[in-house]
JSON list of C-alpha atoms in Angstrom, two decimals:
[
{"chain": "A", "resi": 1, "resn": "MET", "atom": "CA", "xyz": [40.97, 134.71, -29.08]},
{"chain": "A", "resi": 2, "resn": "CYS", "atom": "CA", "xyz": [42.58, 137.90, -28.12]},
{"chain": "A", "resi": 3, "resn": "PHE", "atom": "CA", "xyz": [45.91, 137.67, -26.25]},
{"chain": "A", "resi": 4, "resn": "SER", "atom": "CA", "xyz": [46.02, 141.06, -24.64]},
{"chain": "A", "resi": 5, "resn": "HIS", "atom": "CA", "xyz": [44.41, 141.36, -21.25]},
{"chain": "A", "resi": 6, "resn": "THR", "atom": "CA", "xyz": [42.12, 144.03, -22.26]},
{"chain": "A", "resi": 7, "resn": "GLY", "atom": "CA", "xyz": [41.19, 142.21, -25.41]},
{"chain": "A", "resi": 8, "resn": "TYR", "atom": "CA", "xyz": [40.60, 138.81, -23.54]},
{"chain": "A", "resi": 9, "resn": "TYR", "atom": "CA", "xyz": [38.46, 140.42, -21.09]},
{"chain": "A", "resi": 10, "resn": "PHE", "atom": "CA", "xyz": [36.32, 142.25, -23.95]},
{"chain": "A", "resi": 11, "resn": "THR", "atom": "CA", "xyz": [36.00, 139.00, -25.75]},
{"chain": "A", "resi": 12, "resn": "ASN", "atom": "CA", "xyz": [35.21, 137.01, -22.51]},
{"chain": "A", "resi": 13, "resn": "LEU", "atom": "CA", "xyz": [32.61, 139.73, -21.62]},
{"chain": "A", "resi": 14, "resn": "ARG", "atom": "CA", "xyz": [31.05, 139.47, -25.18]},
{"chain": "A", "resi": 15, "resn": "PHE", "atom": "CA", "xyz": [30.80, 135.69, -24.79]},
{"chain": "A", "resi": 16, "resn": "ARG", "atom": "CA", "xyz": [29.22, 135.94, -21.36]},
{"chain": "A", "resi": 17, "resn": "LEU", "atom": "CA", "xyz": [26.73, 138.59, -22.74]},
{"chain": "A", "resi": 18, "resn": "TRP", "atom": "CA", "xyz": [26.07, 136.24, -25.53]},
{"chain": "A", "resi": 19, "resn": "LEU", "atom": "CA", "xyz": [25.43, 133.29, -23.21]},
{"chain": "A", "resi": 20, "resn": "GLY", "atom": "CA", "xyz": [23.02, 135.62, -21.17]},
{"chain": "A", "resi": 21, "resn": "GLN", "atom": "CA", "xyz": [21.09, 136.37, -24.35]},
{"chain": "A", "resi": 22, "resn": "ILE", "atom": "CA", "xyz": [20.72, 132.67, -25.09]},
{"chain": "A", "resi": 23, "resn": "SER", "atom": "CA", "xyz": [19.47, 132.05, -21.54]},
{"chain": "A", "resi": 24, "resn": "ASP", "atom": "CA", "xyz": [17.04, 134.88, -21.79]},
{"chain": "A", "resi": 25, "resn": "MET", "atom": "CA", "xyz": [15.84, 133.79, -25.16]},
{"chain": "A", "resi": 26, "resn": "PHE", "atom": "CA", "xyz": [15.46, 130.25, -24.02]},
{"chain": "A", "resi": 27, "resn": "THR", "atom": "CA", "xyz": [13.34, 131.35, -21.07]},
{"chain": "A", "resi": 28, "resn": "LEU", "atom": "CA", "xyz": [11.36, 133.59, -23.33]},
{"chain": "A", "resi": 29, "resn": "LYS", "atom": "CA", "xyz": [10.75, 131.08, -26.22]},
{"chain": "A", "resi": 30, "resn": "ALA", "atom": "CA", "xyz": [11.76, 127.53, -25.37]},
{"chain": "A", "resi": 31, "resn": "SER", "atom": "CA", "xyz": [11.01, 126.86, -21.69]},
{"chain": "A", "resi": 32, "resn": "LYS", "atom": "CA", "xyz": [8.24, 124.54, -21.05]},
{"chain": "A", "resi": 33, "resn": "SER", "atom": "CA", "xyz": [6.05, 127.32, -19.59]},
{"chain": "A", "resi": 34, "resn": "SER", "atom": "CA", "xyz": [6.50, 129.39, -22.67]},
{"chain": "A", "resi": 35, "resn": "LEU", "atom": "CA", "xyz": [5.91, 126.59, -25.08]},
{"chain": "A", "resi": 36, "resn": "CYS", "atom": "CA", "xyz": [2.74, 125.76, -22.99]},
{"chain": "A", "resi": 37, "resn": "ALA", "atom": "CA", "xyz": [1.33, 129.40, -22.96]},
{"chain": "A", "resi": 38, "resn": "GLN", "atom": "CA", "xyz": [2.05, 129.84, -26.67]},
{"chain": "A", "resi": 39, "resn": "GLY", "atom": "CA", "xyz": [0.32, 126.53, -27.46]},
{"chain": "A", "resi": 40, "resn": "PHE", "atom": "CA", "xyz": [-2.89, 127.52, -25.41]},
{"chain": "A", "resi": 41, "resn": "TYR", "atom": "CA", "xyz": [-2.64, 131.10, -26.99]},
{"chain": "A", "resi": 42, "resn": "LEU", "atom": "CA", "xyz": [-2.60, 129.64, -30.49]},
{"chain": "A", "resi": 43, "resn": "GLY", "atom": "CA", "xyz": [-5.57, 127.10, -29.63]},
{"chain": "A", "resi": 44, "resn": "ILE", "atom": "CA", "xyz": [-3.49, 124.05, -30.29]},
{"chain": "A", "resi": 45, "resn": "SER", "atom": "CA", "xyz": [-5.12, 122.30, -27.30]},
{"chain": "A", "resi": 46, "resn": "LYS", "atom": "CA", "xyz": [-8.24, 121.67, -29.38]},
{"chain": "A", "resi": 47, "resn": "PHE", "atom": "CA", "xyz": [-6.24, 119.51, -31.80]},
{"chain": "A", "resi": 48, "resn": "VAL", "atom": "CA", "xyz": [-4.78, 117.30, -28.98]},
{"chain": "A", "resi": 49, "resn": "VAL", "atom": "CA", "xyz": [-6.28, 113.88, -28.80]},
{"chain": "A", "resi": 50, "resn": "LYS", "atom": "CA", "xyz": [-7.20, 113.17, -24.96]},
{"chain": "A", "resi": 51, "resn": "ARG", "atom": "CA", "xyz": [-7.94, 109.91, -23.35]},
{"chain": "A", "resi": 52, "resn": "PRO", "atom": "CA", "xyz": [-11.54, 109.54, -22.48]},
{"chain": "A", "resi": 53, "resn": "THR", "atom": "CA", "xyz": [-10.77, 110.18, -18.83]},
{"chain": "A", "resi": 54, "resn": "GLN", "atom": "CA", "xyz": [-8.73, 113.19, -19.50]},
{"chain": "A", "resi": 55, "resn": "LEU", "atom": "CA", "xyz": [-10.86, 116.43, -19.08]},
{"chain": "A", "resi": 56, "resn": "VAL", "atom": "CA", "xyz": [-8.25, 118.90, -20.15]},
{"chain": "A", "resi": 57, "resn": "VAL", "atom": "CA", "xyz": [-4.82, 119.17, -21.76]},
{"chain": "A", "resi": 58, "resn": "GLY", "atom": "CA", "xyz": [-2.32, 120.02, -19.10]},
{"chain": "A", "resi": 59, "resn": "PRO", "atom": "CA", "xyz": [0.73, 122.35, -19.32]},
{"chain": "A", "resi": 60, "resn": "THR", "atom": "CA", "xyz": [3.10, 119.56, -19.66]},
{"chain": "A", "resi": 61, "resn": "ILE", "atom": "CA", "xyz": [1.25, 117.96, -22.47]},
{"chain": "A", "resi": 62, "resn": "MET", "atom": "CA", "xyz": [0.82, 121.23, -24.23]},
{"chain": "A", "resi": 63, "resn": "ALA", "atom": "CA", "xyz": [4.57, 122.00, -23.99]},
{"chain": "A", "resi": 64, "resn": "THR", "atom": "CA", "xyz": [5.42, 118.51, -25.19]},
{"chain": "A", "resi": 65, "resn": "THR", "atom": "CA", "xyz": [3.00, 118.88, -28.06]},
{"chain": "A", "resi": 66, "resn": "MET", "atom": "CA", "xyz": [4.57, 122.01, -29.29]},
{"chain": "A", "resi": 67, "resn": "GLU", "atom": "CA", "xyz": [8.04, 120.30, -29.19]},
{"chain": "A", "resi": 68, "resn": "ALA", "atom": "CA", "xyz": [6.59, 117.23, -31.07]},
{"chain": "A", "resi": 69, "resn": "ILE", "atom": "CA", "xyz": [5.20, 119.54, -33.73]},
{"chain": "A", "resi": 70, "resn": "VAL", "atom": "CA", "xyz": [8.70, 120.90, -34.64]},
{"chain": "A", "resi": 71, "resn": "GLY", "atom": "CA", "xyz": [10.17, 117.39, -34.10]},
{"chain": "A", "resi": 72, "resn": "ALA", "atom": "CA", "xyz": [7.60, 115.97, -36.54]},
{"chain": "A", "resi": 73, "resn": "VAL", "atom": "CA", "xyz": [8.54, 118.66, -39.18]},
{"chain": "A", "resi": 74, "resn": "TYR", "atom": "CA", "xyz": [12.32, 117.83, -38.77]},
{"chain": "A", "resi": 75, "resn": "LEU", "atom": "CA", "xyz": [11.60, 114.14, -39.26]},
{"chain": "A", "resi": 76, "resn": "ASP", "atom": "CA", "xyz": [9.19, 114.60, -42.20]},
{"chain": "A", "resi": 77, "resn": "CYS", "atom": "CA", "xyz": [11.38, 117.01, -44.08]},
{"chain": "A", "resi": 78, "resn": "ASN", "atom": "CA", "xyz": [14.28, 114.56, -43.85]},
{"chain": "A", "resi": 79, "resn": "GLU", "atom": "CA", "xyz": [16.11, 116.27, -40.87]},
{"chain": "A", "resi": 80, "resn": "GLN", "atom": "CA", "xyz": [16.37, 119.69, -42.56]},
{"chain": "A", "resi": 81, "resn": "ILE", "atom": "CA", "xyz": [16.48, 122.74, -40.37]},
{"chain": "A", "resi": 82, "resn": "GLN", "atom": "CA", "xyz": [14.96, 125.18, -42.68]},
{"chain": "A", "resi": 83, "resn": "PRO", "atom": "CA", "xyz": [11.39, 123.89, -42.61]},
{"chain": "A", "resi": 84, "resn": "CYS", "atom": "CA", "xyz": [11.45, 123.63, -38.88]},
{"chain": "A", "resi": 85, "resn": "ALA", "atom": "CA", "xyz": [12.59, 127.37, -38.79]},
{"chain": "A", "resi": 86, "resn": "VAL", "atom": "CA", "xyz": [9.46, 128.21, -40.84]},
{"chain": "A", "resi": 87, "resn": "VAL", "atom": "CA", "xyz": [7.17, 126.31, -38.58]},
{"chain": "A", "resi": 88, "resn": "MET", "atom": "CA", "xyz": [8.82, 127.79, -35.37]},
{"chain": "A", "resi": 89, "resn": "ASN", "atom": "CA", "xyz": [8.32, 131.20, -36.77]},
{"chain": "A", "resi": 90, "resn": "ALA", "atom": "CA", "xyz": [4.78, 130.37, -37.41]},
{"chain": "A", "resi": 91, "resn": "LEU", "atom": "CA", "xyz": [4.29, 129.24, -33.86]},
{"chain": "A", "resi": 92, "resn": "ASP", "atom": "CA", "xyz": [6.20, 132.32, -32.60]},
{"chain": "A", "resi": 93, "resn": "ILE", "atom": "CA", "xyz": [8.76, 130.07, -30.80]},
{"chain": "A", "resi": 94, "resn": "ALA", "atom": "CA", "xyz": [11.73, 130.88, -32.97]},
{"chain": "A", "resi": 95, "resn": "TRP", "atom": "CA", "xyz": [14.90, 132.99, -31.92]},
{"chain": "A", "resi": 96, "resn": "SER", "atom": "CA", "xyz": [14.22, 136.58, -32.55]},
{"chain": "A", "resi": 97, "resn": "GLU", "atom": "CA", "xyz": [17.04, 138.33, -34.21]}
]
């Protein structure tokens, strides 16, 4: 951390900008509405097993399905992050650099 007032302000400003970028990226890639839209775009709904009385896959179910796919990879790959990153990139829900 910088101790001069100007340095502290600059560091604090960069930190706030960084937090803003995280918030924007979360909204863009990881919000329920974004996960839902991406899941439908990729056609994942046709792989979701529905109850006999369920006519369509709803937005909440689709978002949860997208989260579950990444979670399943995490557990199946002994809690390693790298395979999850590969799947998230394939689903286009990864953090863009």
